[in-house]
Short mmCIF file of C-alpha atoms and ligand atoms in Angstrom, two decimals:
data_model
loop_
_atom_site.label_atom_id
_atom_site.label_comp_id
_atom_site.label_asym_id
_atom_site.label_seq_id
_atom_site.Cartn_x
_atom_site.Cartn_y
_atom_site.Cartn_z
CA MET A 1 126.73 117.31 144.42
CA THR A 2 128.83 117.50 141.25
CA VAL A 3 128.42 114.92 138.49
CA LEU A 4 130.92 114.48 135.67
CA VAL A 5 129.07 113.20 132.61
CA THR A 6 131.09 111.94 129.65
CA GLY A 7 129.52 111.99 126.18
CA GLY A 8 126.85 114.43 127.37
CA ALA A 9 126.52 116.00 123.91
CA GLY A 10 125.30 112.73 122.37
CA PHE A 11 121.81 111.30 122.21
CA ILE A 12 121.40 109.63 125.62
CA GLY A 13 124.01 111.70 127.47
CA SER A 14 122.29 114.96 126.50
CA ALA A 15 118.91 113.59 127.62
CA PHE A 16 120.52 112.69 130.95
CA VAL A 17 122.11 116.16 131.31
CA ARG A 18 118.77 117.82 130.52
CA MET A 19 117.07 115.55 133.07
CA LEU A 20 119.59 116.43 135.81
CA ALA A 21 119.22 120.15 135.04
CA ALA A 22 115.43 119.88 135.25
CA GLN A 23 115.12 117.60 138.28
CA THR A 24 118.12 118.25 140.55
CA ASP A 25 120.22 121.11 141.88
CA TRP A 26 123.43 119.26 141.03
CA ARG A 27 126.34 120.80 139.21
CA VAL A 28 126.90 118.99 135.91
CA VAL A 29 130.23 118.92 134.08
CA ASN A 30 130.02 117.51 130.57
CA LEU A 31 133.20 116.17 128.95
CA ASP A 32 132.69 115.48 125.26
CA LYS A 33 134.96 115.26 122.22
CA LEU A 34 132.18 116.37 119.85
CA THR A 35 132.67 113.60 117.34
CA TYR A 36 130.20 113.39 114.45
CA ALA A 37 127.65 112.21 117.07
CA GLY A 38 128.24 114.99 119.61
CA ASN A 39 126.13 118.07 119.09
CA LEU A 40 125.93 121.15 121.30
CA GLU A 41 122.59 121.96 119.66
CA ASN A 42 121.24 119.19 121.93
CA LEU A 43 122.02 121.36 124.95
CA THR A 44 121.25 124.94 123.87
CA ALA A 45 118.77 125.31 126.75
CA LEU A 46 121.62 124.85 129.24
CA ALA A 47 124.22 127.17 127.73
CA GLU A 48 123.61 129.95 130.29
CA ASN A 49 122.91 127.65 133.26
CA PRO A 50 125.43 128.47 136.08
CA LEU A 51 125.28 124.85 137.31
CA TYR A 52 126.46 123.52 133.94
CA ARG A 53 129.98 123.41 132.50
CA PHE A 54 130.98 122.05 129.10
CA VAL A 55 134.53 120.79 128.54
CA HIS A 56 135.57 119.96 125.00
CA GLY A 57 137.95 117.02 125.24
CA ASP A 58 138.75 113.38 124.63
CA ILE A 59 138.28 110.74 127.35
CA CYS A 60 141.43 109.07 125.97
CA ASP A 61 143.49 112.17 126.88
CA GLU A 62 144.99 111.09 130.21
CA ARG A 63 146.35 114.49 131.19
CA LEU A 64 143.12 116.31 130.48
CA VAL A 65 140.99 113.72 132.26
CA LEU A 66 143.20 113.66 135.35
CA ALA A 67 143.35 117.47 135.51
CA LEU A 68 139.57 117.77 135.13
CA VAL A 69 138.78 115.11 137.71
CA SER A 70 141.32 116.66 140.14
CA GLU A 71 139.85 120.11 139.62
CA GLU A 72 136.18 119.15 139.86
CA LYS A 73 136.45 116.29 142.39
CA PRO A 74 133.04 115.03 141.24
CA ASP A 75 130.84 113.04 143.60
CA ALA A 76 130.03 110.78 140.67
CA ILE A 77 131.11 110.02 137.12
CA VAL A 78 128.44 108.84 134.70
CA HIS A 79 130.19 107.48 131.65
CA PHE A 80 128.26 107.61 128.36
CA ALA A 81 131.04 108.59 125.92
CA ALA A 82 131.50 105.92 123.27
CA GLU A 83 131.55 105.17 119.60
CA SER A 84 128.04 103.78 119.69
CA HIS A 85 127.09 102.48 116.26
CA VAL A 86 127.43 98.86 115.11
CA ASP A 87 127.57 99.63 111.36
CA ARG A 88 130.34 102.18 111.84
CA SER A 89 132.20 99.72 114.07
CA ILE A 90 132.12 97.25 111.18
CA LEU A 91 133.39 99.82 108.67
CA SER A 92 136.07 101.33 111.00
CA PRO A 93 136.70 99.42 114.25
CA GLU A 94 139.77 101.40 115.37
CA PRO A 95 138.10 104.46 116.96
CA VAL A 96 135.54 102.15 118.55
CA VAL A 97 138.14 100.03 120.30
CA HIS A 98 140.19 103.09 121.25
CA THR A 99 137.42 105.18 122.78
CA ASN A 100 135.33 102.39 124.29
CA LEU A 101 138.20 100.43 125.82
CA HIS A 102 141.11 102.84 126.31
CA GLY A 103 138.85 105.80 127.09
CA THR A 104 137.07 103.80 129.80
CA PHE A 105 140.45 102.75 131.21
CA VAL A 106 141.62 106.38 131.39
CA LEU A 107 138.47 107.39 133.29
CA LEU A 108 138.75 104.45 135.68
CA GLU A 109 142.36 105.34 136.46
CA ALA A 110 141.45 108.96 137.21
CA ALA A 111 138.53 107.79 139.39
CA ARG A 112 140.81 105.36 141.23
CA ARG A 113 143.56 107.89 141.87
CA LEU A 114 141.17 110.57 143.08
CA ARG A 115 138.91 108.14 144.95
CA ILE A 116 135.70 109.16 143.21
CA PRO A 117 132.86 107.66 145.28
CA ARG A 118 130.54 106.60 142.40
CA PHE A 119 131.30 105.49 138.82
CA VAL A 120 128.35 104.53 136.61
CA HIS A 121 129.34 102.82 133.38
CA VAL A 122 126.60 102.96 130.73
CA SER A 123 126.58 99.76 128.71
CA THR A 124 124.30 97.75 126.46
CA ASP A 125 122.30 94.52 126.16
CA GLU A 126 124.36 93.77 123.03
CA VAL A 127 127.10 92.35 125.25
CA TYR A 128 124.86 89.28 125.84
CA GLY A 129 124.81 88.56 122.10
CA SER A 130 121.93 87.02 120.19
CA LEU A 131 119.44 85.02 122.30
CA GLU A 132 116.93 82.39 121.20
CA ALA A 133 113.31 83.12 122.17
CA PRO A 134 112.01 83.00 124.87
CA LEU A 135 115.32 83.61 126.70
CA GLU A 136 115.78 86.97 128.45
CA ALA A 137 119.25 87.88 129.67
CA THR A 138 119.68 88.46 133.38
CA GLU A 139 122.80 90.19 134.66
CA GLN A 140 124.46 86.77 135.14
CA PHE A 141 124.24 85.77 131.48
CA PRO A 142 127.54 85.12 129.66
CA LEU A 143 128.99 87.87 127.48
CA VAL A 144 128.92 86.75 123.83
CA PRO A 145 129.32 89.92 121.77
CA SER A 146 129.23 89.77 117.96
CA SER A 147 130.36 93.14 116.58
CA PRO A 148 133.46 95.25 117.27
CA TYR A 149 131.06 97.68 119.01
CA SER A 150 129.50 95.12 121.36
CA ALA A 151 132.86 93.43 121.97
CA SER A 152 134.42 96.76 122.96
CA LYS A 153 131.51 97.43 125.32
CA ALA A 154 131.80 93.93 126.84
CA GLY A 155 135.55 94.50 127.30
CA SER A 156 134.94 97.84 128.98
CA ASP A 157 132.33 96.23 131.28
CA LEU A 158 134.91 93.65 132.38
CA LEU A 159 137.53 96.33 132.97
CA VAL A 160 135.07 98.34 135.06
CA ARG A 161 134.23 95.24 137.11
CA SER A 162 137.94 94.55 137.67
CA TYR A 163 138.35 98.00 139.28
CA PHE A 164 135.68 97.05 141.80
CA VAL A 165 137.15 93.64 142.56
CA THR A 166 140.79 94.77 142.59
CA TYR A 167 140.74 98.36 143.83
CA LYS A 168 137.31 98.53 145.52
CA LEU A 169 136.36 101.43 143.25
CA PRO A 170 132.60 101.86 143.79
CA VAL A 171 131.41 101.14 140.25
CA LEU A 172 127.99 100.29 138.82
CA ILE A 173 127.22 99.00 135.33
CA THR A 174 123.95 99.54 133.47
CA ARG A 175 123.02 97.53 130.36
CA ALA A 176 120.16 98.99 128.36
CA SER A 177 118.23 97.80 125.34
CA ASN A 178 117.81 99.79 122.09
CA ASN A 179 116.95 103.42 122.80
CA TYR A 180 114.88 105.77 120.68
CA GLY A 181 113.57 109.31 121.07
CA PRO A 182 114.38 112.93 120.16
CA TYR A 183 117.94 114.00 119.31
CA GLN A 184 119.08 110.53 118.17
CA PHE A 185 121.61 110.67 115.35
CA PRO A 186 119.89 109.40 112.16
CA GLU A 187 122.26 106.46 111.69
CA LYS A 188 120.34 104.18 114.09
CA LEU A 189 117.21 102.34 112.92
CA ILE A 190 114.35 104.52 114.15
CA PRO A 191 115.68 108.04 113.43
CA LEU A 192 117.13 106.93 110.09
CA MET A 193 113.78 105.51 109.02
CA ILE A 194 111.89 108.60 110.23
CA ALA A 195 114.29 111.00 108.51
CA ASN A 196 114.20 109.03 105.25
CA ALA A 197 110.39 108.67 105.34
CA LEU A 198 109.92 112.42 105.91
CA ASP A 199 112.22 112.98 102.91
CA ASN A 200 110.48 110.36 100.72
CA LYS A 201 113.75 108.38 100.52
CA PRO A 202 113.96 104.55 100.60
CA LEU A 203 113.89 102.85 104.03
CA PRO A 204 116.70 100.23 103.94
CA VAL A 205 115.81 97.07 105.90
CA TYR A 206 118.71 94.66 106.45
CA GLY A 207 118.12 91.03 105.47
CA ASP A 208 114.60 89.75 106.13
CA GLY A 209 113.78 92.41 108.76
CA GLN A 210 112.82 89.73 111.30
CA GLN A 211 115.59 90.64 113.76
CA VAL A 212 114.12 91.49 117.14
CA ARG A 213 115.07 94.44 119.36
CA ASP A 214 113.61 95.60 122.68
CA TRP A 215 112.73 99.32 122.43
CA LEU A 216 113.32 101.70 125.34
CA TYR A 217 112.32 105.36 125.31
CA VAL A 218 115.41 107.48 126.06
CA GLU A 219 113.85 109.23 129.08
CA ASP A 220 112.96 105.87 130.63
CA HIS A 221 116.60 104.85 130.18
CA CYS A 222 117.82 108.06 131.84
CA ARG A 223 115.45 107.55 134.79
CA GLY A 224 116.89 104.05 135.14
CA ILE A 225 120.46 105.38 135.20
CA LEU A 226 119.48 107.99 137.78
CA ALA A 227 117.86 105.27 139.91
CA VAL A 228 121.09 103.24 139.72
CA LEU A 229 123.19 106.30 140.55
CA ARG A 230 121.04 107.00 143.61
CA GLN A 231 120.12 103.53 144.84
CA GLY A 232 122.33 100.97 143.09
CA ARG A 233 124.64 98.72 145.10
CA ASP A 234 128.37 99.07 144.50
CA GLY A 235 129.85 96.55 142.09
CA GLU A 236 126.44 95.53 140.71
CA ILE A 237 125.15 95.32 137.14
CA TYR A 238 121.61 96.48 136.27
CA ASN A 239 119.75 95.69 133.05
CA ILE A 240 117.40 98.41 131.76
CA GLY A 241 114.91 97.18 129.16
CA GLY A 242 111.86 98.66 127.50
CA ASN A 243 109.84 95.46 127.79
CA ARG A 244 108.77 95.94 124.16
CA SER A 245 110.23 93.47 121.68
CA LEU A 246 109.47 94.01 118.00
CA PRO A 247 110.88 92.75 114.70
CA ASN A 248 112.57 95.53 112.71
CA LEU A 249 110.12 95.17 109.84
CA GLU A 250 107.22 95.96 112.14
CA VAL A 251 109.00 99.05 113.48
CA VAL A 252 109.66 100.28 109.93
CA ARG A 253 106.06 99.63 108.88
CA ARG A 254 104.82 101.66 111.84
CA VAL A 255 107.11 104.54 110.90
CA LEU A 256 105.62 104.49 107.38
CA GLU A 257 102.07 104.41 108.77
CA LEU A 258 102.64 107.22 111.28
CA THR A 259 104.37 109.44 108.73
CA GLY A 260 101.65 108.70 106.16
CA LYS A 261 104.15 107.40 103.59
CA PRO A 262 103.63 104.52 101.12
CA ALA A 263 104.90 100.96 101.76
CA SER A 264 106.73 101.23 98.41
CA LEU A 265 109.46 103.22 100.24
CA LEU A 266 110.43 100.05 102.10
CA GLN A 267 113.55 98.50 100.57
CA PHE A 268 115.22 95.20 101.58
CA VAL A 269 119.01 95.41 101.33
CA THR A 270 121.98 93.11 101.98
CA ASP A 271 122.19 92.08 105.63
CA ARG A 272 124.70 93.45 108.15
CA PRO A 273 127.63 91.02 108.66
CA GLY A 274 127.38 89.17 112.00
CA HIS A 275 123.88 90.55 112.50
CA ASP A 276 122.46 89.52 115.90
CA ARG A 277 119.02 87.98 115.44
CA ARG A 278 117.44 88.79 118.78
CA TYR A 279 118.20 90.81 121.91
CA ALA A 280 116.08 90.43 125.02
CA LEU A 281 116.71 91.18 128.65
CA SER A 282 115.05 91.12 132.05
CA SER A 283 114.98 94.33 134.12
CA GLU A 284 113.58 92.51 137.15
CA LYS A 285 116.59 93.38 139.34
CA LEU A 286 116.36 97.13 138.73
CA MET A 287 112.59 97.07 139.23
CA GLN A 288 112.85 95.08 142.47
CA GLU A 289 115.65 97.16 143.96
CA THR A 290 114.63 100.68 142.93
CA GLY A 291 110.97 100.59 141.88
CA TRP A 292 111.94 101.78 138.39
CA ARG A 293 109.84 100.72 135.41
CA PRO A 294 109.51 102.02 131.85
CA LEU A 295 106.70 104.58 131.60
CA VAL A 296 106.48 105.41 127.89
CA ASP A 297 104.75 102.83 125.72
CA PHE A 298 106.13 102.29 122.24
CA GLU A 299 103.14 103.71 120.36
CA SER A 300 103.16 107.08 122.10
CA GLY A 301 107.00 107.18 122.25
CA LEU A 302 107.23 106.62 118.50
CA THR A 303 104.54 109.21 117.77
CA GLN A 304 106.31 111.79 119.97
CA THR A 305 109.62 110.98 118.30
CA ILE A 306 108.20 111.39 114.79
CA ASP A 307 106.61 114.71 115.80
CA TRP A 308 109.97 115.86 117.16
CA TYR A 309 111.81 115.04 113.92
CA ARG A 310 109.06 116.78 111.91
CA ASP A 311 109.42 119.90 114.08
CA HIS A 312 113.25 119.88 114.02
CA ALA A 313 114.00 119.78 110.31
CA LEU A 314 116.90 122.21 110.80
CA TRP A 315 118.54 119.96 113.44
CA VAL A 316 118.23 117.02 111.04
CA ALA A 317 119.61 119.06 108.13
CA HIS A 318 122.63 120.14 110.23
CA VAL A 319 123.55 116.64 111.41
CA ARG A 320 123.03 115.15 107.96
CA SER A 321 125.30 117.64 106.22
CA GLY A 322 128.98 116.92 105.70
CA GLU A 323 130.32 113.65 107.16
CA TYR A 324 126.91 111.96 107.24
CA ARG A 325 126.75 111.83 103.47
CA SER A 326 130.05 110.00 103.08
CA TYR A 327 129.05 107.57 105.88
CA TYR A 328 125.71 106.93 104.17
CA GLU A 329 127.44 106.21 100.89
CA ARG A 330 130.00 103.90 102.57
CA ASN A 331 127.36 101.94 104.50
CA TYR A 332 124.50 101.77 102.03
CA GLY A 333 126.15 102.41 98.65
CA GLY A 334 127.59 98.89 98.38
CA ARG A 335 124.48 97.05 99.58
CA GLU A 336 122.53 95.17 96.94
CA LEU A 337 118.81 95.67 96.83
CA ALA A 338 116.37 92.81 97.12
CA ALA A 339 113.47 93.51 94.74
CA SER A 340 110.72 92.43 97.11
CA GLU A 341 110.14 91.20 100.61
CA PRO A 342 112.26 88.09 101.29
CA ARG A 343 110.43 84.97 102.36
CA PRO A 344 110.65 84.34 106.14
P1 LIG B 1 125.98 108.83 120.71
O1 LIG B 1 126.81 108.25 119.61
O2 LIG B 1 124.73 109.56 120.36
O3 LIG B 1 126.87 109.83 121.59
C1 LIG B 1 128.17 109.52 121.98
C2 LIG B 1 128.77 110.79 122.58
O4 LIG B 1 130.11 110.47 123.04
C3 LIG B 1 128.93 111.92 121.56
O5 LIG B 1 128.54 113.15 122.14
C4 LIG B 1 130.42 111.92 121.23
O6 LIG B 1 130.91 113.20 120.85
C5 LIG B 1 131.01 111.46 122.56
N1 LIG B 1 132.33 110.82 122.39
C6 LIG B 1 132.67 109.84 121.51
N2 LIG B 1 133.97 109.54 121.66
C7 LIG B 1 134.46 110.35 122.65
C8 LIG B 1 135.74 110.51 123.25
N3 LIG B 1 136.79 109.78 122.86
N4 LIG B 1 135.86 111.42 124.25
C9 LIG B 1 134.81 112.16 124.66
N5 LIG B 1 133.58 112.08 124.10
C10 LIG B 1 133.41 111.17 123.10
O7 LIG B 1 125.69 107.61 121.68
P2 LIG B 1 124.38 107.27 122.54
O8 LIG B 1 123.44 106.52 121.69
O9 LIG B 1 123.94 108.50 123.24
O10 LIG B 1 125.00 106.23 123.59
C11 LIG B 1 125.55 106.67 124.82
C12 LIG B 1 126.02 105.47 125.60
O11 LIG B 1 124.94 104.57 125.83
C13 LIG B 1 127.11 104.65 124.91
O12 LIG B 1 128.05 104.24 125.86
C14 LIG B 1 126.35 103.45 124.35
O13 LIG B 1 127.20 102.33 124.25
C15 LIG B 1 125.29 103.27 125.39
N6 LIG B 1 124.05 102.63 124.93
C16 LIG B 1 123.40 103.12 123.83
C17 LIG B 1 122.20 102.52 123.42
C18 LIG B 1 121.43 103.05 122.21
O14 LIG B 1 120.42 102.46 121.83
N7 LIG B 1 121.83 104.16 121.61
C19 LIG B 1 121.68 101.44 124.13
C20 LIG B 1 122.37 100.97 125.25
C21 LIG B 1 123.56 101.58 125.64
P1 LIG B 2 120.66 99.90 115.17
O1 LIG B 2 119.76 101.05 115.40
O2 LIG B 2 121.91 100.10 114.39
O3 LIG B 2 120.95 99.27 116.61
P2 LIG B 2 121.70 97.88 117.02
O4 LIG B 2 122.34 97.29 115.84
O5 LIG B 2 122.68 98.41 118.00
O6 LIG B 2 120.62 97.03 117.60
O7 LIG B 2 119.83 98.75 114.45
C1 LIG B 2 118.66 98.21 115.02
C2 LIG B 2 118.20 97.09 114.13
O8 LIG B 2 117.80 97.63 112.87
C3 LIG B 2 119.30 96.08 113.81
O9 LIG B 2 118.73 94.77 113.76
C4 LIG B 2 119.79 96.49 112.44
C5 LIG B 2 118.54 97.06 111.78
N1 LIG B 2 118.79 98.13 110.78
C6 LIG B 2 118.24 98.03 109.49
O10 LIG B 2 117.57 97.03 109.15
N2 LIG B 2 118.48 99.02 108.60
C7 LIG B 2 119.22 100.13 108.91
O11 LIG B 2 119.44 101.00 108.04
C8 LIG B 2 119.75 100.23 110.25
C9 LIG B 2 120.57 101.43 110.66
C10 LIG B 2 119.50 99.21 111.15
#
């Protein structure tokens, strides 16, 4: 079995590649553009593995994608590659729309032409938009995305579905909640807060910090994707949630506690435009059909993640050098500070 993974040098893609290398005898081909978020240091353990091939390239490059898919004739494509960050999508939507929509189209076309028997599209709960409590999105919920990021993912989901309906391409779509764990780029909430806390820098909480996210440990997500790849039904969508909803402020407070840093590092800043208040989803379908369930509880997952960032100061220093600084200045430099905790 050969699997073509796109975006395998990123946070979740690299965890998936490491999982396949550890648990299967499959050949893994990793196509990645190595954007700011792609990092071969996430895969050093595999560099000499004869079952692993890295290809440096862009999923939007039609010629390259078609040549690679023709050459490898993979048994499955698992598509992670994306511009994955909401704040960046607000600052610069163009690469987000290009990669997430056009890149997905290019892959679908190659899969269609070469009749690839399995295409797993990795998507997000953000496509369902903000939900009032106690609603939990099932796979039938309407798509109401709010940011250029979530809109581009929703658009790519619809395109993927159309290839099933129109061309009978055997596709599957997964929609996961917020991931956390080792190797996550420190632009997303949890790794940014850990990295800043370890550095005694302010922890910037958007708005009142009462926005709710459902936290999923990255390895639980990867096991869910593998379950869908193995057992999912063609044309179906599967939610993958962590079953652990928390307001951001509580997550940030726990990071401060577990790193032993003072609450005075917490800083309320201007909210994100179009900020979704609450994501929540039901993973009942995946659990019923495959037996999957999340195994890592938030407390131990967060502790393990903090330990990993403590032990990988060099990794953090590398990814935070260069481009990261200008991004940080663009995203946080213009935000006003609120002196104290806003009233709920
Ligand atoms: P990431 O930003 O850490 O990694 C993205 C990877 O894609 C990088 O290695 C990057 O180099 C690569 N890439 C970007 N544009 C490319 C292009 N044009 N061609 C080839 N490679 C390209 O992202 P992540 O957090 O690992 O997310 C992976 C996938 O999972 C995304 O599709 C994302 O939408 C989805 N997802 C993420 C989360 C989350 O919490 N992070 C939750 C649900 C779904
Ligand atoms: P993020 O990790 O960017 O994921 P998403 O927006 O895709 O859910 O953000 C998670 C939550 O944390 C979201 O409500 C925004 C908030 N947040 C902050 O309050 N401060 C920050 O510096 C960041 C990056 C996020």
